[in-house]
mmCIF file of C-alpha atoms in Angstrom:
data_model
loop_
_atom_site.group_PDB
_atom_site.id
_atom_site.type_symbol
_atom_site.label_atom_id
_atom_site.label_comp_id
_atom_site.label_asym_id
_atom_site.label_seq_id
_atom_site.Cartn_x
_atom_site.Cartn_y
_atom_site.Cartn_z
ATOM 1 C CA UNK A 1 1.898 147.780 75.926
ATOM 2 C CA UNK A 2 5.218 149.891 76.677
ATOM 3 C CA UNK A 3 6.466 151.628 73.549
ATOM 4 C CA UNK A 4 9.888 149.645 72.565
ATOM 5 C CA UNK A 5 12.028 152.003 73.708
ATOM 6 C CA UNK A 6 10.624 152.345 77.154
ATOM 7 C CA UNK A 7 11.425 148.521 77.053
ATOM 8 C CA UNK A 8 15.426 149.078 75.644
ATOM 9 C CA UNK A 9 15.653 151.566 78.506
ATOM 10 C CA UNK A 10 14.323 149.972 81.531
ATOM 11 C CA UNK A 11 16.921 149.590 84.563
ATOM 12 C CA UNK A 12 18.930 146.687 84.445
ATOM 13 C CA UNK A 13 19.581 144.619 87.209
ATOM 14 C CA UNK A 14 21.873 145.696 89.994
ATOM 15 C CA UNK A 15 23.256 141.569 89.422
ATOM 16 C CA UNK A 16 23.358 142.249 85.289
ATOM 17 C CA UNK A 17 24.912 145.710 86.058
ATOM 18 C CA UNK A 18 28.002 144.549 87.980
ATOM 19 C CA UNK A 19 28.473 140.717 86.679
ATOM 20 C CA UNK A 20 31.134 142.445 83.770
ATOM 21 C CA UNK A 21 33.025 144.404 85.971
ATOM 22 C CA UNK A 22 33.065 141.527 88.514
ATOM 23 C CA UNK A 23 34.298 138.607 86.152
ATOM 24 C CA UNK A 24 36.913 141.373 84.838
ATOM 25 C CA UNK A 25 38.014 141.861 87.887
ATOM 26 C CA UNK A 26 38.125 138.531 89.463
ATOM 27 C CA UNK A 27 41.393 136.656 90.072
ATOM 28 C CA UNK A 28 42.661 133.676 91.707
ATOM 29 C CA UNK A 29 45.986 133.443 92.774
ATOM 30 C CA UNK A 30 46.798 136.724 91.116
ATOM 31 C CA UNK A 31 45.492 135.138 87.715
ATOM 32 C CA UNK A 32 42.565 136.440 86.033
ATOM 33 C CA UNK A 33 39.274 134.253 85.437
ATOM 34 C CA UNK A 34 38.101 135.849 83.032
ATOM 35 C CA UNK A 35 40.742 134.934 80.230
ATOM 36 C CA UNK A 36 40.874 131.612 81.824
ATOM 37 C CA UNK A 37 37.373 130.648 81.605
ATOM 38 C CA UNK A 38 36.784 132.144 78.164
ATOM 39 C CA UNK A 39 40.431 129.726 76.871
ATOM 40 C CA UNK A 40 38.333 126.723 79.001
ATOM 41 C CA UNK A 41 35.618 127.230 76.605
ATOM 42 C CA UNK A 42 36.973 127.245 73.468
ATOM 43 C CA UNK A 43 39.241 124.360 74.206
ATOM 44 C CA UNK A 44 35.950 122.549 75.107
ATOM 45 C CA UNK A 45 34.736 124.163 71.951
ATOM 46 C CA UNK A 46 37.361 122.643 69.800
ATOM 47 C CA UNK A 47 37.503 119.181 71.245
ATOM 48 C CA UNK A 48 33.801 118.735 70.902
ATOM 49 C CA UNK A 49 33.997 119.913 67.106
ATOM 50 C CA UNK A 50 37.217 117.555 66.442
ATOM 51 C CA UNK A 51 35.228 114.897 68.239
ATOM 52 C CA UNK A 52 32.541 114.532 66.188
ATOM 53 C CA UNK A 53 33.174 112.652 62.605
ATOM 54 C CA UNK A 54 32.770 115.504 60.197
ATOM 55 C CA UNK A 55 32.526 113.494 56.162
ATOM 56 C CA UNK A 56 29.958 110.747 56.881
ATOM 57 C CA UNK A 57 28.730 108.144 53.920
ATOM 58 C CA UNK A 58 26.332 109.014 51.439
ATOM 59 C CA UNK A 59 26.192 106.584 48.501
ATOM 60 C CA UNK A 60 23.855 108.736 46.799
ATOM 61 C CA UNK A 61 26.134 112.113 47.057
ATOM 62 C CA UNK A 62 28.987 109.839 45.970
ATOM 63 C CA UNK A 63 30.998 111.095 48.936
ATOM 64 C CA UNK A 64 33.736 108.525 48.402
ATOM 65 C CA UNK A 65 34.200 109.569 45.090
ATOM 66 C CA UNK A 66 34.002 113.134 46.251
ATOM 67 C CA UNK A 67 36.276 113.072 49.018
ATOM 68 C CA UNK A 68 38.693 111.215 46.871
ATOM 69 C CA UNK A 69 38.816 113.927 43.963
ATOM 70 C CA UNK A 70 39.485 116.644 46.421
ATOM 71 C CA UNK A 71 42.541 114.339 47.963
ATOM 72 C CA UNK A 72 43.905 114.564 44.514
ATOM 73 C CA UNK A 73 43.295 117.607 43.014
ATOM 74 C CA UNK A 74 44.886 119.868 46.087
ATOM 75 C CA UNK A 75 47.882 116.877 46.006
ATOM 76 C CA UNK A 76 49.068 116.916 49.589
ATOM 77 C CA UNK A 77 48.111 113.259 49.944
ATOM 78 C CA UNK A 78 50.151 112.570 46.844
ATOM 79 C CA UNK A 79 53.000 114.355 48.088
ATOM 80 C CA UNK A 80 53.411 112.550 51.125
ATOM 81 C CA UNK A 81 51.775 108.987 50.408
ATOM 82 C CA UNK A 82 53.121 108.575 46.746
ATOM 83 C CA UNK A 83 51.009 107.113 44.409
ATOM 84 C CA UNK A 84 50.026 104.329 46.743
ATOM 85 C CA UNK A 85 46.889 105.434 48.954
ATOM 86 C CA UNK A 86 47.513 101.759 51.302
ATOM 87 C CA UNK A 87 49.015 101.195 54.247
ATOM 88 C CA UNK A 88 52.626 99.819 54.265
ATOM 89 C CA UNK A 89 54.559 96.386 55.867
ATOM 90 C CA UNK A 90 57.656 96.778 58.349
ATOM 91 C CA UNK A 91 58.916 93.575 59.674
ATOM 92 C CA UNK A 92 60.031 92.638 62.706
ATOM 93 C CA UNK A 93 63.265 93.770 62.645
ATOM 94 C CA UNK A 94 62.388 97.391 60.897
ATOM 95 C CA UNK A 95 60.062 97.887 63.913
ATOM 96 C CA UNK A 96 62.800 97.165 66.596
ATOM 97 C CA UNK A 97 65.012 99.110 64.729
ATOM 98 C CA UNK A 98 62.380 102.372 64.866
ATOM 99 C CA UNK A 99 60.195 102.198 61.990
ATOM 100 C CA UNK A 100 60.843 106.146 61.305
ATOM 101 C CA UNK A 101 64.123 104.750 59.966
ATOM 102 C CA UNK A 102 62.026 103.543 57.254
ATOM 103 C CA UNK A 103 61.593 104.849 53.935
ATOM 104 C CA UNK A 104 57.470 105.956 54.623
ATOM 105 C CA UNK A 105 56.868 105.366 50.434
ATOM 106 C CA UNK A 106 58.963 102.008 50.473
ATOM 107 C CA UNK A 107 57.320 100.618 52.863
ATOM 108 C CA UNK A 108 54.030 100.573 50.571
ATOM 109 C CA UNK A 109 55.910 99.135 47.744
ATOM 110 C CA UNK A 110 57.347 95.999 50.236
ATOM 111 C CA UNK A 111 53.442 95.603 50.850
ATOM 112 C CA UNK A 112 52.584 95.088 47.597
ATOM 113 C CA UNK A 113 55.528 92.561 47.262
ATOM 114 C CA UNK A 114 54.261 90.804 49.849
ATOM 115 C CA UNK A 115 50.429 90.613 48.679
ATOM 116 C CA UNK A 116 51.631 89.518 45.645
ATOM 117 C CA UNK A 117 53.344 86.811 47.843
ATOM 118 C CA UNK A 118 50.548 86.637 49.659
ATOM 119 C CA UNK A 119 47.605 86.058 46.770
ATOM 120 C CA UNK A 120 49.042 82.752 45.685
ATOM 121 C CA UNK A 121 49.394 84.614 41.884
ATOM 122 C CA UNK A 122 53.041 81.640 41.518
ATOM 123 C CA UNK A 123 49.970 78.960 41.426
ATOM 124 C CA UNK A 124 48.820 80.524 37.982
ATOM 125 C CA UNK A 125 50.297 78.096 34.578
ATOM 126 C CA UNK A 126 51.313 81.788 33.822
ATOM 127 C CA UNK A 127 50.919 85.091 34.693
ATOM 128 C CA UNK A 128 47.245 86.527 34.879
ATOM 129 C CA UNK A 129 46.538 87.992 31.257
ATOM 130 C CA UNK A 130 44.010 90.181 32.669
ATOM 131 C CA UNK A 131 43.893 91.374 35.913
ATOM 132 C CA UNK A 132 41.032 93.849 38.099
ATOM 133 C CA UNK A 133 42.175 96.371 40.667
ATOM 134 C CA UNK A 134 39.330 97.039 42.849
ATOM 135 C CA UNK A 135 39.397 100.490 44.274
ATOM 136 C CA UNK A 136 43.001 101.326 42.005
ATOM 137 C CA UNK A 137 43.421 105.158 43.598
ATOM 138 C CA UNK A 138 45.161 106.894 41.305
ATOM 139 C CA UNK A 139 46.855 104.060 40.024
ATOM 140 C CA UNK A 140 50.169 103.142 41.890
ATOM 141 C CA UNK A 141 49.459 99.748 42.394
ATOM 142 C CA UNK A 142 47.865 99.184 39.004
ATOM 143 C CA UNK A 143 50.778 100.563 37.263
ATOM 144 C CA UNK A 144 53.272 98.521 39.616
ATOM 145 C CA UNK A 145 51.419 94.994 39.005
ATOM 146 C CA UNK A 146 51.475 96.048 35.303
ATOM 147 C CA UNK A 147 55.304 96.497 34.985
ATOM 148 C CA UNK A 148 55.921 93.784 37.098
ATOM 149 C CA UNK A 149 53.788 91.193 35.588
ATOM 150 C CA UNK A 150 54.953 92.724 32.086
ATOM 151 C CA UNK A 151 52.728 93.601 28.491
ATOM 152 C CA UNK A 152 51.086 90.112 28.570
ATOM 153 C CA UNK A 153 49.080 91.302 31.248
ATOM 154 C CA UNK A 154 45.953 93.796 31.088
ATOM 155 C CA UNK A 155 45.354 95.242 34.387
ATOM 156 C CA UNK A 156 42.470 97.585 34.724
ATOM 157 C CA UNK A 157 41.408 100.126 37.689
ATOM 158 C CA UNK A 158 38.764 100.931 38.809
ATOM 159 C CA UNK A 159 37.733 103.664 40.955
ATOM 160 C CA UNK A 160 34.469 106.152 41.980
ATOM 161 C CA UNK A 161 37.083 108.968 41.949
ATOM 162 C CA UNK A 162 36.754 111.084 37.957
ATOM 163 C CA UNK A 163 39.813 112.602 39.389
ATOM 164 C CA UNK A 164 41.658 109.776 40.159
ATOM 165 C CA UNK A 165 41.384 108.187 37.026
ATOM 166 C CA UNK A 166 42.374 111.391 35.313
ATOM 167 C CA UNK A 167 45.426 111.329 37.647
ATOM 168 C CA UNK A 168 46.289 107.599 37.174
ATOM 169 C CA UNK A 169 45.681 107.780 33.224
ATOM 170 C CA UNK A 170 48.164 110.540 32.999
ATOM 171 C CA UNK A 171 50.832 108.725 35.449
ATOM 172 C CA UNK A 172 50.514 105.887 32.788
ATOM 173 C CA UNK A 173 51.285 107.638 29.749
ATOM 174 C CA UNK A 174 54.436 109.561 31.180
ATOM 175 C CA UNK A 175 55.452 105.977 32.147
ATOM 176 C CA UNK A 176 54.956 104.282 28.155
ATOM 177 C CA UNK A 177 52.626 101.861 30.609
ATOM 178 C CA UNK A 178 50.411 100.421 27.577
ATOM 179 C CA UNK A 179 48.615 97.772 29.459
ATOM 180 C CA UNK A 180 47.263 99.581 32.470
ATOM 181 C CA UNK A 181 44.364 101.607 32.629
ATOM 182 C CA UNK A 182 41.750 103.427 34.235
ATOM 183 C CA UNK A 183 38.231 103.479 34.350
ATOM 184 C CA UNK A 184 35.210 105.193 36.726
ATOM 185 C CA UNK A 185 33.296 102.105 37.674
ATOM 186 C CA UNK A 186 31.050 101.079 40.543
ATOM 187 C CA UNK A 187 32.382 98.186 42.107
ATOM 188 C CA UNK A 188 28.908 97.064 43.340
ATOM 189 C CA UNK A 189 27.979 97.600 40.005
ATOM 190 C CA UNK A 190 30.259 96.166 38.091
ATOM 191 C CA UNK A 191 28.998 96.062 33.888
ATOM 192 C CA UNK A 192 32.147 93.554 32.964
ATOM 193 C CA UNK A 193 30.988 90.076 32.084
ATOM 194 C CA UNK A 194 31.094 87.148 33.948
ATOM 195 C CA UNK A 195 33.995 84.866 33.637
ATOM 196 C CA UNK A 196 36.144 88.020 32.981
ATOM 197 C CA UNK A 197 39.589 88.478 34.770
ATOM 198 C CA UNK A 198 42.284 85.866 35.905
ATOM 199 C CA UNK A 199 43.156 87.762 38.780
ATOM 200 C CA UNK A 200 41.107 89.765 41.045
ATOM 201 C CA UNK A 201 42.914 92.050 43.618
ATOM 202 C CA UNK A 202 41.488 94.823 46.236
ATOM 203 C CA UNK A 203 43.708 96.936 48.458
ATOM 204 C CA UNK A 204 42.052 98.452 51.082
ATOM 205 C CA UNK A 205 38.523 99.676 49.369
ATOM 206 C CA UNK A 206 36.006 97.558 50.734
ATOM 207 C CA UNK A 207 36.226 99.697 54.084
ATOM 208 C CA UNK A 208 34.216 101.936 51.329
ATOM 209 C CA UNK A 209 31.674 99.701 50.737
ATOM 210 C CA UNK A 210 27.915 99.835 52.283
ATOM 211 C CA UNK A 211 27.371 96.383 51.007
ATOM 212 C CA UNK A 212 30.157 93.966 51.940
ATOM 213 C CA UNK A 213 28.265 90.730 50.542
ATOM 214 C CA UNK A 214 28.075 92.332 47.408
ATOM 215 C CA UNK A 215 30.944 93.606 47.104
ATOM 216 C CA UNK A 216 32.654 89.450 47.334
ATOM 217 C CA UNK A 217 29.940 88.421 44.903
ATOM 218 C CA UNK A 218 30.812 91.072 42.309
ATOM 219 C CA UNK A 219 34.595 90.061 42.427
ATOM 220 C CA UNK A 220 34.083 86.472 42.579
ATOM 221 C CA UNK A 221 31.628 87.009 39.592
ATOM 222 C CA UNK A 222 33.689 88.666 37.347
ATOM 223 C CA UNK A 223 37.047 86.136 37.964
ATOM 224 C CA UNK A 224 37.466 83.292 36.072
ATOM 225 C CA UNK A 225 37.023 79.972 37.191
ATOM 226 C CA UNK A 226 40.493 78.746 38.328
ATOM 227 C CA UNK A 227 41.448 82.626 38.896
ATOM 228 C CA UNK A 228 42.580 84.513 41.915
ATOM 229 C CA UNK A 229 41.385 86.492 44.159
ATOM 230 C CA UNK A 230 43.091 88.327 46.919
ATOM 231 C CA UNK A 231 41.764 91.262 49.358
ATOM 232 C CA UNK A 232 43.708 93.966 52.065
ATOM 233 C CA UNK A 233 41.071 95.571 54.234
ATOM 234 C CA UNK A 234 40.763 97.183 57.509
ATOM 235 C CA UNK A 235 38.045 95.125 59.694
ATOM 236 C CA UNK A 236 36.585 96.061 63.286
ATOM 237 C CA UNK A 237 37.042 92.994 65.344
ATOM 238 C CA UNK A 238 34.517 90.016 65.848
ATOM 239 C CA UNK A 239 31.788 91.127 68.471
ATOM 240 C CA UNK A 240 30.376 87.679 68.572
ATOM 241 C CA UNK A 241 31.983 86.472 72.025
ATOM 242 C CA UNK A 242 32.444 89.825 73.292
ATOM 243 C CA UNK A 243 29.993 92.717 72.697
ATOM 244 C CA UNK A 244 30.838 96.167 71.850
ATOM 245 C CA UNK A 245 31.178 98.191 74.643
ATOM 246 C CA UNK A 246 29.473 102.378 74.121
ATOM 247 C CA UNK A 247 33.117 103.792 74.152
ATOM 248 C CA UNK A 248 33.600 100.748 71.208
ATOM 249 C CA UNK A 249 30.631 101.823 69.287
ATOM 250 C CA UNK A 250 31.626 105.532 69.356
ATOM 251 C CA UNK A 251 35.022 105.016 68.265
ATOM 252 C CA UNK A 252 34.186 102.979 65.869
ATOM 253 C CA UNK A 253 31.590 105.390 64.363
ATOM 254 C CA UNK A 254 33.927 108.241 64.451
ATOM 255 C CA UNK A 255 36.655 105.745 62.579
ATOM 256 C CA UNK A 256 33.400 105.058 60.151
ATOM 257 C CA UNK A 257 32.227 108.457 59.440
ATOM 258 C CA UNK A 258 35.286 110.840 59.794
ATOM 259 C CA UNK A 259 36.709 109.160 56.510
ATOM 260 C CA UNK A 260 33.166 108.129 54.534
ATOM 261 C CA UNK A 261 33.231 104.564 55.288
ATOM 262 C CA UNK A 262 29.904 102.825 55.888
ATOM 263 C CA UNK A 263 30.405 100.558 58.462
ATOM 264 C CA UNK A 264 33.840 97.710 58.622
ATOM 265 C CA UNK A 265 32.930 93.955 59.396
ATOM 266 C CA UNK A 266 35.458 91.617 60.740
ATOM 267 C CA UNK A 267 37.930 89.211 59.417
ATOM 268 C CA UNK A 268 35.566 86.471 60.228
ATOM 269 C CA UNK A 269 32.960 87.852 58.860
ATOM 270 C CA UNK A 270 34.571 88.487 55.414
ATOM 271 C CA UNK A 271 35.318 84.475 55.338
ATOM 272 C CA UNK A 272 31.905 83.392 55.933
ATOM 273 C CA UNK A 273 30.856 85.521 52.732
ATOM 274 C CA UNK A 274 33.743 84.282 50.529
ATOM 275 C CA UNK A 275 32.530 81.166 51.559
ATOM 276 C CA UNK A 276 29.073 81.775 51.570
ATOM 277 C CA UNK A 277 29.549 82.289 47.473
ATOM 278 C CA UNK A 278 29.221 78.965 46.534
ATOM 279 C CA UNK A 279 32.289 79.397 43.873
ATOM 280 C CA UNK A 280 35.350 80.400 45.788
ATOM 281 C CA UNK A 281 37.649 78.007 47.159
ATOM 282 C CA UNK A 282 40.881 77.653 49.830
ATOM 283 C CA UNK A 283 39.816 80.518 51.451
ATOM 284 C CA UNK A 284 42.601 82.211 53.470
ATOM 285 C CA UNK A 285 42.331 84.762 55.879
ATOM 286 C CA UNK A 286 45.248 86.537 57.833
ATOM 287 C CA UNK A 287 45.737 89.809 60.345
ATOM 288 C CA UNK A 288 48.603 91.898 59.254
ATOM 289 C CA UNK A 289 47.959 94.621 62.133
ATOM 290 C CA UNK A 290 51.747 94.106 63.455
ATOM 291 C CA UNK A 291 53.243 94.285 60.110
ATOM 292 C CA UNK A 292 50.840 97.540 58.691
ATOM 293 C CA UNK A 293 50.361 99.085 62.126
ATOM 294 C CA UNK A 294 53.014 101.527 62.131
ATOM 295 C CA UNK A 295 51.625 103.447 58.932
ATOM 296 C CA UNK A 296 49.446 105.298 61.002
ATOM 297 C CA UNK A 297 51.867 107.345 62.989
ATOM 298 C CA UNK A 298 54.452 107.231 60.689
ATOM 299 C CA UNK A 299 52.373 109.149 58.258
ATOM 300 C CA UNK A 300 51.856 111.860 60.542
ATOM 301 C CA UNK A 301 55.567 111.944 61.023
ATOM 302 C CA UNK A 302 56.432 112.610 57.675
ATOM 303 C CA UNK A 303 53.910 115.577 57.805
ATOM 304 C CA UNK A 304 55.993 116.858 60.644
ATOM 305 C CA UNK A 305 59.259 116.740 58.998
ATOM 306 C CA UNK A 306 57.895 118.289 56.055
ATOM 307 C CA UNK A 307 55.389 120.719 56.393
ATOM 308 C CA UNK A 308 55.270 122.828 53.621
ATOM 309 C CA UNK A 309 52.774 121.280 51.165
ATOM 310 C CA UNK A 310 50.496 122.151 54.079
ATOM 311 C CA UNK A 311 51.585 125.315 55.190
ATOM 312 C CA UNK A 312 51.361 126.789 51.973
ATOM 313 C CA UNK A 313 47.961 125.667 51.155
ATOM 314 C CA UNK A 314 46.107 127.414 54.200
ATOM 315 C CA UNK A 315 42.709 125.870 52.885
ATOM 316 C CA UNK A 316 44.030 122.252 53.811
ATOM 317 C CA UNK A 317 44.654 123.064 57.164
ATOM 318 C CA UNK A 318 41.998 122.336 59.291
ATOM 319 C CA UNK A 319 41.381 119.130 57.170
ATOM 320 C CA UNK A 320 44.808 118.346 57.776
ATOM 321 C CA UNK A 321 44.508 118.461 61.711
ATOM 322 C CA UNK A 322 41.618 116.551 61.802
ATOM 323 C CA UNK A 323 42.968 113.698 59.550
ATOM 324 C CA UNK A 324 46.024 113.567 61.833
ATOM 325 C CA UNK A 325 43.875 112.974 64.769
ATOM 326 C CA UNK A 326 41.750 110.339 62.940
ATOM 327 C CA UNK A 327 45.198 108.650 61.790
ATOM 328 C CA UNK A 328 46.182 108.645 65.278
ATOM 329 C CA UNK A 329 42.686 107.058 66.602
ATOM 330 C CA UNK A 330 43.216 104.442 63.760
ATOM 331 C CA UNK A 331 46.495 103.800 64.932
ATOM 332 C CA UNK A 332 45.086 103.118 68.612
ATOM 333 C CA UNK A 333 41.812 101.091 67.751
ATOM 334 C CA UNK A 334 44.643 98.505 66.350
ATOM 335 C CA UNK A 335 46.948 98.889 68.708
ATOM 336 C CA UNK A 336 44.170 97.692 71.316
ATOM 337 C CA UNK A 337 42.652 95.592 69.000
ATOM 338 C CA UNK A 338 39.147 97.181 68.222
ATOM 339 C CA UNK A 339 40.758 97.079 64.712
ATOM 340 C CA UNK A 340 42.265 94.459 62.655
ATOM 341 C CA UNK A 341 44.254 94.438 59.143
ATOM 342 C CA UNK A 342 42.964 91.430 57.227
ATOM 343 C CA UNK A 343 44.069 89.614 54.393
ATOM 344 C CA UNK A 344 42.136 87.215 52.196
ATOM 345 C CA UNK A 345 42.892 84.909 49.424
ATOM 346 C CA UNK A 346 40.698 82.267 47.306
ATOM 347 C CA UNK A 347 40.472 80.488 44.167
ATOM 348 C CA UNK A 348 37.683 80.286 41.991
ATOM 349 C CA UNK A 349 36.602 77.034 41.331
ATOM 350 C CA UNK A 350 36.385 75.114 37.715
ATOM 351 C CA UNK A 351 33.634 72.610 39.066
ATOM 352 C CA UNK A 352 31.171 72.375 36.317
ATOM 353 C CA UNK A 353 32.605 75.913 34.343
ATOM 354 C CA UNK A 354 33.036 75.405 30.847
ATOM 355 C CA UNK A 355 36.607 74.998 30.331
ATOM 356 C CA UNK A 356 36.650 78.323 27.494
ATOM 357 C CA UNK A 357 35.794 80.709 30.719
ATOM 358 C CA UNK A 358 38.521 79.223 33.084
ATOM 359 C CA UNK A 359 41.933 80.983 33.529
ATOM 360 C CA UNK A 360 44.600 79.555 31.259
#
């Protein structure tokens, strides 16, 4: 065996020798290669790292919850969304007009308006004494049902985010909001009794959830017979008469994983397990893509116009790029219709319940 230098000085290659100076040297059209092939590379570099969904689910390393207390403690998604983490509603008109003209924050408060509208809450006697806010953020929507609907309502959020309650808690108190609060709580896991709220609402959380059947039984569980129940999600379209292409399956994996969502189901799908409970009634379903759809761009625009809670916080950066490409992807999935916005609504029934547990 040669010693190991012998082996670090043994005569290159006349092709190893020259294949620097020749790459340095090469041009075409008067333009160097080398620079040109080493810029190639890294743009291939950075498209195939910004390609690939970078926070996927984990139920056991709470990664919702996770991902959700870093979103509010370094409080650029606060600064730009408000206290509503939801998409928003522009009507007709406000999109013909340019939905820029928009107020981006506004436009979240008109949606809850109009699920309000939507949840059939003016069939109640009265308003709900106790209400549930399924996935509740850090609180915006809570705390806006809870003035609205005024002190002889109870609403409580719940959330897997310590952080967000925390956030929503202390957002309560500097309002004087007595009856709204905030709890960590499971919400596949629920430990309230049966038979427990008059109104059950969920704004765009069970895109979070790994178990969508569960996730309707624990709601329609805990709401009282004769209660309400209304639900915002995002939902991949139905593949039953036309199967997912590859390029459908990949986008909708990097929409899945490059946020920590599980998996979506579709509108359809959602019905057949409301229905499929046994206990809710006048189920209702609706797609609100045309009315939410121009959240997703618009959110990056508001980022543009003011870029300073991100400039000065250099750690947010790259996280910030990447969740302005996956708003943008979002954004096209419903423009083409891979994606849908749906709405449900249903009423619990009172067959058989013992009149003390029903909503009165």
């Amino acid at each position: 065996m040669k010693p190991a230098r012998a082996l670090r000085s043994a005569p290159r290659s006349k092709t190893t020798m020259g294949l620097g100076p020749l790459l340095k040297g090469a041009e075409i059209g008067g333009v160097p290669v080398l620079p040109i092939g080493l810029a190639v590379g890294a743009a291939g570099l950075a498209y195939r790292t910004l390609d690939l969904p970078a926070r996927r689910y984990n139920r056991e390393q709470n990664t919702v919850g996770k991902e959700y207390d870093a979103w509010t403690t370094d409080g650029v998604l606060e600064h730009y969304w408000g206290e509503h983490i939801h998409l928003g509603y522009y009507t007709e008109e406000e999109m013909q007009k340019g939905y820029k003209k928009k107020d981006f924050i506004q436009a979240k408060y008109d949606f809850i308006d109009r699920m309000m509208e939507f949840s059939g809450l003016e069939d109640l006697e009265k308003p709900p004494a106790k209400v549930l806010d399924v996935g509740c953020g850090i609180g915006g929507t809570s705390r806006y049902l809870a003035k609205k609907l005024g002190d002889a309502s109870l609403v409580t959020g719940i959330t897997l985010s310590p952080e967000q309650v925390k956030r929503a808690t202390a957002l309560a108190e500097e309002r004087g909001l007595s009856n709204a609060k905030f709890q960590v709580t499971d919400a596949l896991a629920m430990d309230f009794p049966d038979n427990s709220f008059d109104m059950v609402w969920a704004c765009e959380s069970g895109e979070h959830m790994p178990d969508k059947k569960k996730y309707i039984e624990e709601m329609a569980r805990v709401l009282k017979p004769g209660g309400v129940m209304v639900v915002a999600t995002w939902c991949q379209r139905d593949d039953g008469e036309k199967p997912f292409s590859k390029s459908d399956l990949k986008r909708l994996d990097y929409l899945y994983a490059e946020w920590t969502h599980p998996h979506f189901i579709s509108i359809e799908a959602y019905r057949r397990l409301m229905e499929g409970t046994g206990v809710l009634d006048k189920v209702h379903t609706e797609d609100w893509w045309k009315e939410t759809i121009a959240s997703w761009r618009h959110s990056i625009w508001v980022g543009v116009y003011d870029p300073w809670p991100v400039v000065k916080r250099p750690y947010t950066w790259y996280k910030t790029l990447r969740d302005g490409i996956c708003l943008d992807r979002f954004h096209r999935s419903f423009d083409d219709g891979l994606m849908g916005y749906g709405m449900f609504r249903a009423r619990k029934s009172t067959v058989g319940a013992n009149p003390e547990d029903c909503t009165k």
